Amino acid sequence: MSSMPVSVVDMDWDAFDPWRIQPFRHALLDHPLLQSEQLVELGKRCRGTTRWYAFNSDVTAGTDFDEAAQLFPCAKSAVDSLRDIGKANAWVLLRHIQADPLYRELVDSVINAMQPMIERKDPGLYYRAGWIFSASPNTATPFHIDRSHVFLFQVRGTKTVYVWDAEDTQVCSDRARDVFHMSHDLSRTLWNESFRQRAHVFQLSPGMGVYMPLTSPHMVETSNEASTTISFTYNTDATRRNAKVHVMREMLSHLGMTPPDFGRNPVFDGAAFAAASAIVVCRGPGGHPPACPSLRKKTAYAVAD
Ligand SMILES: [Fe+2]
C-alpha cells in the first residue's frame, strides 16, 4: 500500500489525512507482549492502580461508558477475567500501558515507526499512550469519544467497529465535544440506534486496524469469539488547538453566550485558541494546573488519571 518501508503498520501514508478515518494492516500479531499469558501478568501489575477498567457483557452501545463498571460489575476480578476471557462475560481494559516499563517499549516501538509519516501531515506529536482491550464474545464497547487520535490494532478474534466522522455533529454535537474537552464529561455524547446507518463500519480480523481522528465517535461489538485489541494514541499541535477552541467555547457557554458552529468561523476559532492559550500563560509557574489536560504542559507520554 505504501511506498515507504514500514515494518509495523502498512497504510497509504501518502493519502493519510489526520482528520479522516482510515483502515490499515499491521504486523503485531505475534508480538510476545500481546500473548494471553503476558496480558495476565500486566493485569497483575495494574492491580491497586487506576490503570484498568472492567465491566460485564450486559453493557449496551448506549451504556454510559463512565458508569459501566459500576452499573455492570464483573463476576470475577479483572485478572481472572483475562485468564479466561472467552468465558468471562467481561470487557477488560488495561489503561496507560506506557506506565509499565515493558509495555512502554512496545508503545515507543510502534509510535516511533509511524511518527515520521504522521508528522509529515500532523506535526508536534506528544502524549503517547497505549491501551489493551480484552473482550468476551458478544460484548459491546459503549458509544463514546476519545481525547486523542487513535490507531486501533486488532490482534485476536473479530469485531465490528462503528466510527463516525470527527466533524459529524448529528451523532455528537459541538456542545458535546465542548464539555468533553473541558471536563471529559460524556453526558452529552448519547447513543441512538439510528446512528448505525451513517457509520463507517469495519469488520476487523487479526492483522487489520483502523485510524480514528480525535473525538470521532465510535462503538464496538465483538463477534461470537473473544477479542484482543491494542490501541496507540497521541496528540499533536492540531489536536491541542482543537481542544483549546472547544474549551473556550464551553467557557463562553457558561457565560450565556452561543459560539458559532465549530470550524465555520476561522476568526472566532483563532481568537478562542489565543484566549485559551493565554489562560495557561496567566496561571504562570507555580499556579494551579488547568483542569483540562489539553491546556496542560505537553508531556511525551500521557499521564494516568
Ligand atoms: Fe475509544
PDB file of C-alpha atoms and ligand atoms in Angstrom:
ATOM      1  CA  MET A   1       0.000   0.000   0.000  1.00  0.00           C
ATOM      2  CA  SER A   2       2.709   2.447   0.995  1.00  0.00           C
ATOM      3  CA  SER A   3       5.925   3.114  -0.872  1.00  0.00           C
ATOM      4  CA  MET A   4       7.663   3.762   2.468  1.00  0.00           C
ATOM      5  CA  PRO A   5       9.222   0.849   4.340  1.00  0.00           C
ATOM      6  CA  VAL A   6       7.135   0.396   7.464  1.00  0.00           C
ATOM      7  CA  SER A   7       7.520  -2.820   9.389  1.00  0.00           C
ATOM      8  CA  VAL A   8       4.665  -2.408  11.860  1.00  0.00           C
ATOM      9  CA  VAL A   9       1.876  -0.538  10.078  1.00  0.00           C
ATOM     10  CA  ASP A  10       1.004  -0.792   6.417  1.00  0.00           C
ATOM     11  CA  MET A  11      -1.227   2.030   5.262  1.00  0.00           C
ATOM     12  CA  ASP A  12      -1.339   4.518   2.431  1.00  0.00           C
ATOM     13  CA  TRP A  13       0.680   7.232   4.149  1.00  0.00           C
ATOM     14  CA  ASP A  14       0.594   9.440   1.067  1.00  0.00           C
ATOM     15  CA  ALA A  15      -3.195   9.538   1.413  1.00  0.00           C
ATOM     16  CA  PHE A  16      -3.104   9.825   5.211  1.00  0.00           C
ATOM     17  CA  ASP A  17      -5.229  12.706   6.464  1.00  0.00           C
ATOM     18  CA  PRO A  18      -5.166  13.173  10.253  1.00  0.00           C
ATOM     19  CA  TRP A  19      -8.840  14.193  10.246  1.00  0.00           C
ATOM     20  CA  ARG A  20     -10.099  11.259   8.130  1.00  0.00           C
ATOM     21  CA  ILE A  21     -10.921   7.713   9.270  1.00  0.00           C
ATOM     22  CA  GLN A  22      -8.655   5.228   7.504  1.00  0.00           C
ATOM     23  CA  PRO A  23      -8.062   1.427   7.595  1.00  0.00           C
ATOM     24  CA  PHE A  24      -4.615  -0.181   7.744  1.00  0.00           C
ATOM     25  CA  ARG A  25      -2.912  -3.540   8.199  1.00  0.00           C
ATOM     26  CA  HIS A  26      -0.329  -4.369  10.831  1.00  0.00           C
ATOM     27  CA  ALA A  27       2.275  -6.961  11.866  1.00  0.00           C
ATOM     28  CA  LEU A  28       1.851  -7.133  15.649  1.00  0.00           C
ATOM     29  CA  LEU A  29       0.015 -10.465  15.882  1.00  0.00           C
ATOM     30  CA  ASP A  30       2.953 -12.465  17.182  1.00  0.00           C
ATOM     31  CA  HIS A  31       4.374  -9.829  19.494  1.00  0.00           C
ATOM     32  CA  PRO A  32       5.297 -11.582  22.765  1.00  0.00           C
ATOM     33  CA  LEU A  33       3.760  -8.843  24.937  1.00  0.00           C
ATOM     34  CA  LEU A  34       0.352  -9.361  23.290  1.00  0.00           C
ATOM     35  CA  GLN A  35       0.037 -13.058  24.142  1.00  0.00           C
ATOM     36  CA  SER A  36      -2.559 -14.020  26.760  1.00  0.00           C
ATOM     37  CA  GLU A  37      -0.102 -15.010  29.486  1.00  0.00           C
ATOM     38  CA  GLN A  38       1.705 -11.672  29.251  1.00  0.00           C
ATOM     39  CA  LEU A  39      -1.585  -9.761  29.400  1.00  0.00           C
ATOM     40  CA  VAL A  40      -2.442 -11.582  32.626  1.00  0.00           C
ATOM     41  CA  GLU A  41       0.955 -10.593  34.038  1.00  0.00           C
ATOM     42  CA  LEU A  42       0.392  -6.972  33.023  1.00  0.00           C
ATOM     43  CA  GLY A  43      -3.043  -7.141  34.633  1.00  0.00           C
ATOM     44  CA  LYS A  44      -1.430  -8.273  37.889  1.00  0.00           C
ATOM     45  CA  ARG A  45       0.924  -5.284  37.779  1.00  0.00           C
ATOM     46  CA  CYS A  46      -2.075  -2.963  37.287  1.00  0.00           C
ATOM     47  CA  ARG A  47      -3.792  -4.190  40.462  1.00  0.00           C
ATOM     48  CA  GLY A  48      -4.262  -1.424  43.011  1.00  0.00           C
ATOM     49  CA  THR A  49      -3.832   1.296  40.390  1.00  0.00           C
ATOM     50  CA  THR A  50      -6.207   3.245  38.121  1.00  0.00           C
ATOM     51  CA  ARG A  51      -4.654   1.520  35.123  1.00  0.00           C
ATOM     52  CA  TRP A  52      -7.501  -0.895  34.472  1.00  0.00           C
ATOM     53  CA  TYR A  53     -11.255  -0.678  33.859  1.00  0.00           C
ATOM     54  CA  ALA A  54     -13.740  -3.538  33.503  1.00  0.00           C
ATOM     55  CA  PHE A  55     -17.440  -4.324  33.190  1.00  0.00           C
ATOM     56  CA  ASN A  56     -19.570  -7.294  32.239  1.00  0.00           C
ATOM     57  CA  SER A  57     -21.079  -8.250  28.896  1.00  0.00           C
ATOM     58  CA  ASP A  58     -24.530  -6.864  29.695  1.00  0.00           C
ATOM     59  CA  VAL A  59     -23.445  -3.370  28.660  1.00  0.00           C
ATOM     60  CA  THR A  60     -25.016  -1.981  25.515  1.00  0.00           C
ATOM     61  CA  ALA A  61     -24.000   0.577  22.915  1.00  0.00           C
ATOM     62  CA  GLY A  62     -25.965   3.160  24.879  1.00  0.00           C
ATOM     63  CA  THR A  63     -24.487   2.498  28.336  1.00  0.00           C
ATOM     64  CA  ASP A  64     -22.727   5.498  29.885  1.00  0.00           C
ATOM     65  CA  PHE A  65     -19.085   4.493  29.467  1.00  0.00           C
ATOM     66  CA  ASP A  66     -18.035   6.183  32.689  1.00  0.00           C
ATOM     67  CA  GLU A  67     -20.766   4.404  34.670  1.00  0.00           C
ATOM     68  CA  ALA A  68     -20.402   0.989  33.021  1.00  0.00           C
ATOM     69  CA  ALA A  69     -18.129  -0.555  35.659  1.00  0.00           C
ATOM     70  CA  GLN A  70     -20.483   0.448  38.453  1.00  0.00           C
ATOM     71  CA  LEU A  71     -23.684  -0.494  36.613  1.00  0.00           C
ATOM     72  CA  PHE A  72     -22.363  -3.783  35.211  1.00  0.00           C
ATOM     73  CA  PRO A  73     -19.702  -5.173  37.568  1.00  0.00           C
ATOM     74  CA  CYS A  74     -17.739  -8.266  36.538  1.00  0.00           C
ATOM     75  CA  ALA A  75     -18.311 -11.547  38.351  1.00  0.00           C
ATOM     76  CA  LYS A  76     -14.579 -12.122  38.622  1.00  0.00           C
ATOM     77  CA  SER A  77     -11.558  -9.875  39.083  1.00  0.00           C
ATOM     78  CA  ALA A  78     -10.050  -8.249  36.024  1.00  0.00           C
ATOM     79  CA  VAL A  79      -7.054 -10.581  36.189  1.00  0.00           C
ATOM     80  CA  ASP A  80      -9.226 -13.693  36.476  1.00  0.00           C
ATOM     81  CA  SER A  81     -11.358 -12.419  33.597  1.00  0.00           C
ATOM     82  CA  LEU A  82      -8.213 -12.020  31.481  1.00  0.00           C
ATOM     83  CA  ARG A  83      -7.187 -15.604  32.299  1.00  0.00           C
ATOM     84  CA  ASP A  84     -10.319 -16.925  30.596  1.00  0.00           C
ATOM     85  CA  ILE A  85     -11.718 -14.048  28.575  1.00  0.00           C
ATOM     86  CA  GLY A  86     -13.594 -16.422  26.267  1.00  0.00           C
ATOM     87  CA  LYS A  87     -15.946 -17.427  29.069  1.00  0.00           C
ATOM     88  CA  ALA A  88     -15.662 -14.482  31.472  1.00  0.00           C
ATOM     89  CA  ASN A  89     -18.580 -12.415  30.116  1.00  0.00           C
ATOM     90  CA  ALA A  90     -16.386  -9.410  30.597  1.00  0.00           C
ATOM     91  CA  TRP A  91     -14.760  -6.395  28.969  1.00  0.00           C
ATOM     92  CA  VAL A  92     -11.351  -5.548  30.435  1.00  0.00           C
ATOM     93  CA  LEU A  93      -9.222  -2.534  29.550  1.00  0.00           C
ATOM     94  CA  LEU A  94      -5.600  -2.249  30.657  1.00  0.00           C
ATOM     95  CA  ARG A  95      -5.066   1.526  30.547  1.00  0.00           C
ATOM     96  CA  HIS A  96      -1.977   3.646  30.104  1.00  0.00           C
ATOM     97  CA  ILE A  97       0.275   0.676  29.396  1.00  0.00           C
ATOM     98  CA  GLN A  98       3.091   3.155  28.712  1.00  0.00           C
ATOM     99  CA  ALA A  99       3.367   3.466  32.502  1.00  0.00           C
ATOM    100  CA  ASP A 100       4.680  -0.110  32.593  1.00  0.00           C
ATOM    101  CA  PRO A 101       8.376  -0.244  31.595  1.00  0.00           C
ATOM    102  CA  LEU A 102       7.967  -3.371  29.453  1.00  0.00           C
ATOM    103  CA  TYR A 103       4.967  -2.035  27.581  1.00  0.00           C
ATOM    104  CA  ARG A 104       6.415   1.466  27.213  1.00  0.00           C
ATOM    105  CA  GLU A 105       8.945  -0.140  24.865  1.00  0.00           C
ATOM    106  CA  LEU A 106       6.093  -1.525  22.769  1.00  0.00           C
ATOM    107  CA  VAL A 107       4.323   1.856  22.688  1.00  0.00           C
ATOM    108  CA  ASP A 108       7.545   3.557  21.660  1.00  0.00           C
ATOM    109  CA  SER A 109       8.449   0.986  19.010  1.00  0.00           C
ATOM    110  CA  VAL A 110       5.073   1.330  17.282  1.00  0.00           C
ATOM    111  CA  ILE A 111       4.689   5.091  17.562  1.00  0.00           C
ATOM    112  CA  ASN A 112       8.341   5.722  16.647  1.00  0.00           C
ATOM    113  CA  ALA A 113       7.849   3.675  13.482  1.00  0.00           C
ATOM    114  CA  MET A 114       4.855   5.792  12.457  1.00  0.00           C
ATOM    115  CA  GLN A 115       5.966   9.183  13.748  1.00  0.00           C
ATOM    116  CA  PRO A 116       7.859  10.424  10.650  1.00  0.00           C
ATOM    117  CA  MET A 117       4.878   9.677   8.388  1.00  0.00           C
ATOM    118  CA  ILE A 118       2.353  11.079  10.852  1.00  0.00           C
ATOM    119  CA  GLU A 119       4.298  14.292  11.338  1.00  0.00           C
ATOM    120  CA  ARG A 120       4.530  14.976   7.612  1.00  0.00           C
ATOM    121  CA  LYS A 121       0.818  15.779   7.901  1.00  0.00           C
ATOM    122  CA  ASP A 122       0.271  16.323  11.638  1.00  0.00           C
ATOM    123  CA  PRO A 123       3.341  17.764  13.416  1.00  0.00           C
ATOM    124  CA  GLY A 124       4.065  18.071  17.126  1.00  0.00           C
ATOM    125  CA  LEU A 125       3.311  14.520  18.320  1.00  0.00           C
ATOM    126  CA  TYR A 126       3.183  14.203  22.123  1.00  0.00           C
ATOM    127  CA  TYR A 127       1.172  12.493  24.915  1.00  0.00           C
ATOM    128  CA  ARG A 128       1.712   8.968  23.577  1.00  0.00           C
ATOM    129  CA  ALA A 129      -0.154   6.113  25.239  1.00  0.00           C
ATOM    130  CA  GLY A 130      -1.240   2.512  24.782  1.00  0.00           C
ATOM    131  CA  TRP A 131      -4.434   0.663  25.751  1.00  0.00           C
ATOM    132  CA  ILE A 132      -5.240  -3.074  25.599  1.00  0.00           C
ATOM    133  CA  PHE A 133      -8.847  -4.216  25.274  1.00  0.00           C
ATOM    134  CA  SER A 134      -9.850  -7.810  26.004  1.00  0.00           C
ATOM    135  CA  ALA A 135     -13.499  -8.675  25.495  1.00  0.00           C
ATOM    136  CA  SER A 136     -15.630 -11.791  25.713  1.00  0.00           C
ATOM    137  CA  PRO A 137     -17.857 -12.849  22.794  1.00  0.00           C
ATOM    138  CA  ASN A 138     -20.910 -10.687  22.023  1.00  0.00           C
ATOM    139  CA  THR A 139     -19.763  -7.743  24.121  1.00  0.00           C
ATOM    140  CA  ALA A 140     -20.139  -4.062  23.274  1.00  0.00           C
ATOM    141  CA  THR A 141     -17.895  -1.097  23.889  1.00  0.00           C
ATOM    142  CA  PRO A 142     -20.326   1.764  24.569  1.00  0.00           C
ATOM    143  CA  PHE A 143     -20.590   4.744  22.194  1.00  0.00           C
ATOM    144  CA  HIS A 144     -18.038   7.401  23.173  1.00  0.00           C
ATOM    145  CA  ILE A 145     -15.359   9.835  22.022  1.00  0.00           C
ATOM    146  CA  ASP A 146     -11.670   9.996  22.963  1.00  0.00           C
ATOM    147  CA  ARG A 147      -9.246  12.810  23.727  1.00  0.00           C
ATOM    148  CA  SER A 148      -6.519  11.700  21.285  1.00  0.00           C
ATOM    149  CA  HIS A 149      -6.001  10.397  17.777  1.00  0.00           C
ATOM    150  CA  VAL A 150      -6.317   6.580  17.841  1.00  0.00           C
ATOM    151  CA  PHE A 151      -4.649   3.754  15.895  1.00  0.00           C
ATOM    152  CA  LEU A 152      -6.679   0.631  16.749  1.00  0.00           C
ATOM    153  CA  PHE A 153      -4.958  -2.731  16.053  1.00  0.00           C
ATOM    154  CA  GLN A 154      -6.971  -5.965  16.046  1.00  0.00           C
ATOM    155  CA  VAL A 155      -4.837  -8.798  17.487  1.00  0.00           C
ATOM    156  CA  ARG A 156      -7.174 -11.756  18.173  1.00  0.00           C
ATOM    157  CA  GLY A 157     -10.799 -12.507  17.366  1.00  0.00           C
ATOM    158  CA  THR A 158     -13.125 -10.417  15.242  1.00  0.00           C
ATOM    159  CA  LYS A 159     -15.174  -7.349  15.975  1.00  0.00           C
ATOM    160  CA  THR A 160     -17.252  -4.710  14.242  1.00  0.00           C
ATOM    161  CA  VAL A 161     -16.118  -1.133  14.717  1.00  0.00           C
ATOM    162  CA  TYR A 162     -18.596   1.650  14.003  1.00  0.00           C
ATOM    163  CA  VAL A 163     -16.941   5.054  13.584  1.00  0.00           C
ATOM    164  CA  TRP A 164     -18.395   8.431  12.713  1.00  0.00           C
ATOM    165  CA  ASP A 165     -16.548  11.389  11.263  1.00  0.00           C
ATOM    166  CA  ALA A 166     -14.735  13.740  13.642  1.00  0.00           C
ATOM    167  CA  GLU A 167     -16.884  16.609  12.390  1.00  0.00           C
ATOM    168  CA  ASP A 168     -20.190  14.705  12.406  1.00  0.00           C
ATOM    169  CA  THR A 169     -22.338  16.905  14.623  1.00  0.00           C
ATOM    170  CA  GLN A 170     -25.500  14.853  14.076  1.00  0.00           C
ATOM    171  CA  VAL A 171     -24.187  11.984  16.190  1.00  0.00           C
ATOM    172  CA  CYS A 172     -22.106  14.180  18.519  1.00  0.00           C
ATOM    173  CA  SER A 173     -22.826  17.889  18.794  1.00  0.00           C
ATOM    174  CA  ASP A 174     -20.328  20.720  19.104  1.00  0.00           C
ATOM    175  CA  ARG A 175     -21.555  21.195  22.677  1.00  0.00           C
ATOM    176  CA  ALA A 176     -20.923  17.515  23.474  1.00  0.00           C
ATOM    177  CA  ARG A 177     -17.332  17.935  22.300  1.00  0.00           C
ATOM    178  CA  ASP A 178     -17.013  21.265  24.163  1.00  0.00           C
ATOM    179  CA  VAL A 179     -17.980  19.737  27.502  1.00  0.00           C
ATOM    180  CA  PHE A 180     -15.901  16.618  26.833  1.00  0.00           C
ATOM    181  CA  HIS A 181     -12.750  18.666  26.273  1.00  0.00           C
ATOM    182  CA  MET A 182     -13.471  20.832  29.281  1.00  0.00           C
ATOM    183  CA  SER A 183     -14.007  18.028  31.789  1.00  0.00           C
ATOM    184  CA  HIS A 184     -14.039  14.672  29.939  1.00  0.00           C
ATOM    185  CA  ASP A 185     -17.758  14.552  30.559  1.00  0.00           C
ATOM    186  CA  LEU A 186     -19.554  12.159  28.166  1.00  0.00           C
ATOM    187  CA  SER A 187     -23.056  13.062  29.382  1.00  0.00           C
ATOM    188  CA  ARG A 188     -23.889  14.832  26.118  1.00  0.00           C
ATOM    189  CA  THR A 189     -22.406  12.043  23.954  1.00  0.00           C
ATOM    190  CA  LEU A 190     -25.573   9.978  23.680  1.00  0.00           C
ATOM    191  CA  TRP A 191     -26.282   6.865  21.620  1.00  0.00           C
ATOM    192  CA  ASN A 192     -29.138   6.435  19.180  1.00  0.00           C
ATOM    193  CA  GLU A 193     -29.693   3.205  17.184  1.00  0.00           C
ATOM    194  CA  SER A 194     -30.308   5.267  14.036  1.00  0.00           C
ATOM    195  CA  PHE A 195     -26.634   6.275  14.064  1.00  0.00           C
ATOM    196  CA  ARG A 196     -25.636   2.865  12.701  1.00  0.00           C
ATOM    197  CA  GLN A 197     -26.890   3.868   9.255  1.00  0.00           C
ATOM    198  CA  ARG A 198     -24.425   6.754   8.915  1.00  0.00           C
ATOM    199  CA  ALA A 199     -21.358   4.991  10.379  1.00  0.00           C
ATOM    200  CA  HIS A 200     -18.149   3.903   8.736  1.00  0.00           C
ATOM    201  CA  VAL A 201     -18.263   0.180   9.517  1.00  0.00           C
ATOM    202  CA  PHE A 202     -15.132  -2.001   9.775  1.00  0.00           C
ATOM    203  CA  GLN A 203     -15.205  -5.774  10.269  1.00  0.00           C
ATOM    204  CA  LEU A 204     -11.822  -6.215  11.902  1.00  0.00           C
ATOM    205  CA  SER A 205      -9.985  -9.529  11.992  1.00  0.00           C
ATOM    206  CA  PRO A 206      -6.431 -10.134  13.274  1.00  0.00           C
ATOM    207  CA  GLY A 207      -3.894  -8.042  11.370  1.00  0.00           C
ATOM    208  CA  MET A 208      -6.381  -5.299  10.497  1.00  0.00           C
ATOM    209  CA  GLY A 209      -6.796  -1.895  12.070  1.00  0.00           C
ATOM    210  CA  VAL A 210      -8.449   1.478  11.783  1.00  0.00           C
ATOM    211  CA  TYR A 211      -7.254   5.021  12.412  1.00  0.00           C
ATOM    212  CA  MET A 212      -9.764   7.293  14.169  1.00  0.00           C
ATOM    213  CA  PRO A 213      -9.159  11.053  14.488  1.00  0.00           C
ATOM    214  CA  LEU A 214      -9.676  12.972  17.742  1.00  0.00           C
ATOM    215  CA  THR A 215     -13.286  12.776  19.009  1.00  0.00           C
ATOM    216  CA  SER A 216     -14.502  10.577  16.160  1.00  0.00           C
ATOM    217  CA  PRO A 217     -17.451   8.895  17.891  1.00  0.00           C
ATOM    218  CA  HIS A 218     -17.140   5.114  17.950  1.00  0.00           C
ATOM    219  CA  MET A 219     -18.849   1.980  19.219  1.00  0.00           C
ATOM    220  CA  VAL A 220     -17.616  -1.615  19.013  1.00  0.00           C
ATOM    221  CA  GLU A 221     -19.267  -5.051  19.113  1.00  0.00           C
ATOM    222  CA  THR A 222     -17.323  -8.302  19.370  1.00  0.00           C
ATOM    223  CA  SER A 223     -18.451 -11.316  17.346  1.00  0.00           C
ATOM    224  CA  ASN A 224     -19.124 -14.769  18.760  1.00  0.00           C
ATOM    225  CA  GLU A 225     -15.455 -15.098  19.661  1.00  0.00           C
ATOM    226  CA  ALA A 226     -13.293 -13.331  22.229  1.00  0.00           C
ATOM    227  CA  SER A 227     -11.269 -10.351  21.111  1.00  0.00           C
ATOM    228  CA  THR A 228      -7.932  -8.707  21.916  1.00  0.00           C
ATOM    229  CA  THR A 229      -7.218  -5.236  20.586  1.00  0.00           C
ATOM    230  CA  ILE A 230      -4.449  -2.736  21.287  1.00  0.00           C
ATOM    231  CA  SER A 231      -4.649   0.946  20.541  1.00  0.00           C
ATOM    232  CA  PHE A 232      -1.897   3.522  20.364  1.00  0.00           C
ATOM    233  CA  THR A 233      -2.900   7.127  20.932  1.00  0.00           C
ATOM    234  CA  TYR A 234      -1.218  10.529  20.805  1.00  0.00           C
ATOM    235  CA  ASN A 235      -1.904  14.202  20.484  1.00  0.00           C
ATOM    236  CA  THR A 236      -0.410  16.801  18.152  1.00  0.00           C
ATOM    237  CA  ASP A 237      -0.268  20.565  17.734  1.00  0.00           C
ATOM    238  CA  ALA A 238      -3.557  20.325  15.816  1.00  0.00           C
ATOM    239  CA  THR A 239      -5.421  18.247  18.413  1.00  0.00           C
ATOM    240  CA  ARG A 240      -4.239  20.666  21.106  1.00  0.00           C
ATOM    241  CA  ARG A 241      -5.561  23.609  19.123  1.00  0.00           C
ATOM    242  CA  ASN A 242      -8.865  21.805  18.504  1.00  0.00           C
ATOM    243  CA  ALA A 243      -9.258  21.023  22.215  1.00  0.00           C
ATOM    244  CA  LYS A 244      -8.399  24.552  23.305  1.00  0.00           C
ATOM    245  CA  VAL A 245     -11.021  26.030  20.986  1.00  0.00           C
ATOM    246  CA  HIS A 246     -13.621  23.623  22.396  1.00  0.00           C
ATOM    247  CA  VAL A 247     -12.660  24.508  25.974  1.00  0.00           C
ATOM    248  CA  MET A 248     -13.042  28.218  25.295  1.00  0.00           C
ATOM    249  CA  ARG A 249     -16.422  27.595  23.628  1.00  0.00           C
ATOM    250  CA  GLU A 250     -17.561  25.781  26.771  1.00  0.00           C
ATOM    251  CA  MET A 251     -16.389  28.647  28.974  1.00  0.00           C
ATOM    252  CA  LEU A 252     -18.350  31.104  26.813  1.00  0.00           C
ATOM    253  CA  SER A 253     -21.438  28.890  27.010  1.00  0.00           C
ATOM    254  CA  HIS A 254     -21.219  29.069  30.801  1.00  0.00           C
ATOM    255  CA  LEU A 255     -21.282  32.860  30.434  1.00  0.00           C
ATOM    256  CA  GLY A 256     -24.533  32.594  28.467  1.00  0.00           C
ATOM    257  CA  MET A 257     -23.010  33.059  25.025  1.00  0.00           C
ATOM    258  CA  THR A 258     -23.671  30.853  21.987  1.00  0.00           C
ATOM    259  CA  PRO A 259     -20.488  30.217  19.979  1.00  0.00           C
ATOM    260  CA  PRO A 260     -20.746  29.754  16.177  1.00  0.00           C
ATOM    261  CA  ASP A 261     -20.586  26.256  14.723  1.00  0.00           C
ATOM    262  CA  PHE A 262     -17.145  24.750  15.331  1.00  0.00           C
ATOM    263  CA  GLY A 263     -14.769  25.186  12.396  1.00  0.00           C
ATOM    264  CA  ARG A 264     -17.041  27.518  10.433  1.00  0.00           C
ATOM    265  CA  ASN A 265     -15.659  30.825  11.697  1.00  0.00           C
ATOM    266  CA  PRO A 266     -11.832  30.973  11.497  1.00  0.00           C
ATOM    267  CA  VAL A 267     -11.682  34.385  13.173  1.00  0.00           C
ATOM    268  CA  PHE A 268     -13.681  33.183  16.168  1.00  0.00           C
ATOM    269  CA  ASP A 269     -11.730  29.912  16.381  1.00  0.00           C
ATOM    270  CA  GLY A 270      -8.419  31.811  16.209  1.00  0.00           C
ATOM    271  CA  ALA A 271      -9.498  34.158  18.994  1.00  0.00           C
ATOM    272  CA  ALA A 272     -10.755  31.236  21.104  1.00  0.00           C
ATOM    273  CA  PHE A 273      -7.445  29.419  20.661  1.00  0.00           C
ATOM    274  CA  ALA A 274      -5.472  32.539  21.654  1.00  0.00           C
ATOM    275  CA  ALA A 275      -7.670  33.116  24.686  1.00  0.00           C
ATOM    276  CA  ALA A 276      -7.367  29.510  25.858  1.00  0.00           C
ATOM    277  CA  SER A 277      -3.586  29.688  25.410  1.00  0.00           C
ATOM    278  CA  ALA A 278      -3.481  32.954  27.410  1.00  0.00           C
ATOM    279  CA  ILE A 279      -5.217  31.250  30.333  1.00  0.00           C
ATOM    280  CA  VAL A 280      -2.230  28.924  30.637  1.00  0.00           C
ATOM    281  CA  VAL A 281       0.203  31.841  30.499  1.00  0.00           C
ATOM    282  CA  CYS A 282      -1.801  33.753  33.129  1.00  0.00           C
ATOM    283  CA  ARG A 283      -1.601  30.833  35.532  1.00  0.00           C
ATOM    284  CA  GLY A 284       2.174  31.101  35.394  1.00  0.00           C
ATOM    285  CA  PRO A 285       4.738  28.914  37.094  1.00  0.00           C
ATOM    286  CA  GLY A 286       3.561  27.607  40.418  1.00  0.00           C
ATOM    287  CA  GLY A 287      -0.098  28.279  39.601  1.00  0.00           C
ATOM    288  CA  HIS A 288      -2.726  25.571  39.812  1.00  0.00           C
ATOM    289  CA  PRO A 289      -2.675  23.344  36.723  1.00  0.00           C
ATOM    290  CA  PRO A 290      -5.669  23.777  34.423  1.00  0.00           C
ATOM    291  CA  ALA A 291      -8.375  21.144  34.809  1.00  0.00           C
ATOM    292  CA  CYS A 292      -8.233  20.095  31.175  1.00  0.00           C
ATOM    293  CA  PRO A 293      -5.164  18.106  30.030  1.00  0.00           C
ATOM    294  CA  SER A 294      -5.328  19.841  26.658  1.00  0.00           C
ATOM    295  CA  LEU A 295      -4.360  23.048  28.466  1.00  0.00           C
ATOM    296  CA  ARG A 296      -1.565  21.497  30.478  1.00  0.00           C
ATOM    297  CA  LYS A 297       2.112  21.378  29.662  1.00  0.00           C
ATOM    298  CA  LYS A 298       2.943  18.971  26.849  1.00  0.00           C
ATOM    299  CA  THR A 299       4.446  15.711  28.023  1.00  0.00           C
ATOM    300  CA  ALA A 300       5.949  12.957  25.913  1.00  0.00           C
ATOM    301  CA  TYR A 301       3.665  10.346  27.493  1.00  0.00           C
ATOM    302  CA  ALA A 302       0.039  10.526  28.617  1.00  0.00           C
ATOM    303  CA  VAL A 303      -0.424  10.792  32.358  1.00  0.00           C
ATOM    304  CA  ALA A 304      -2.627   8.174  34.034  1.00  0.00           C
ATOM    305  CA  ASP A 305      -5.603   9.807  35.769  1.00  0.00           C
TER     306      ASP A 305
HETATM  307 FE    FE B   1     -12.309   4.807  22.359  1.00  0.00          FE
END
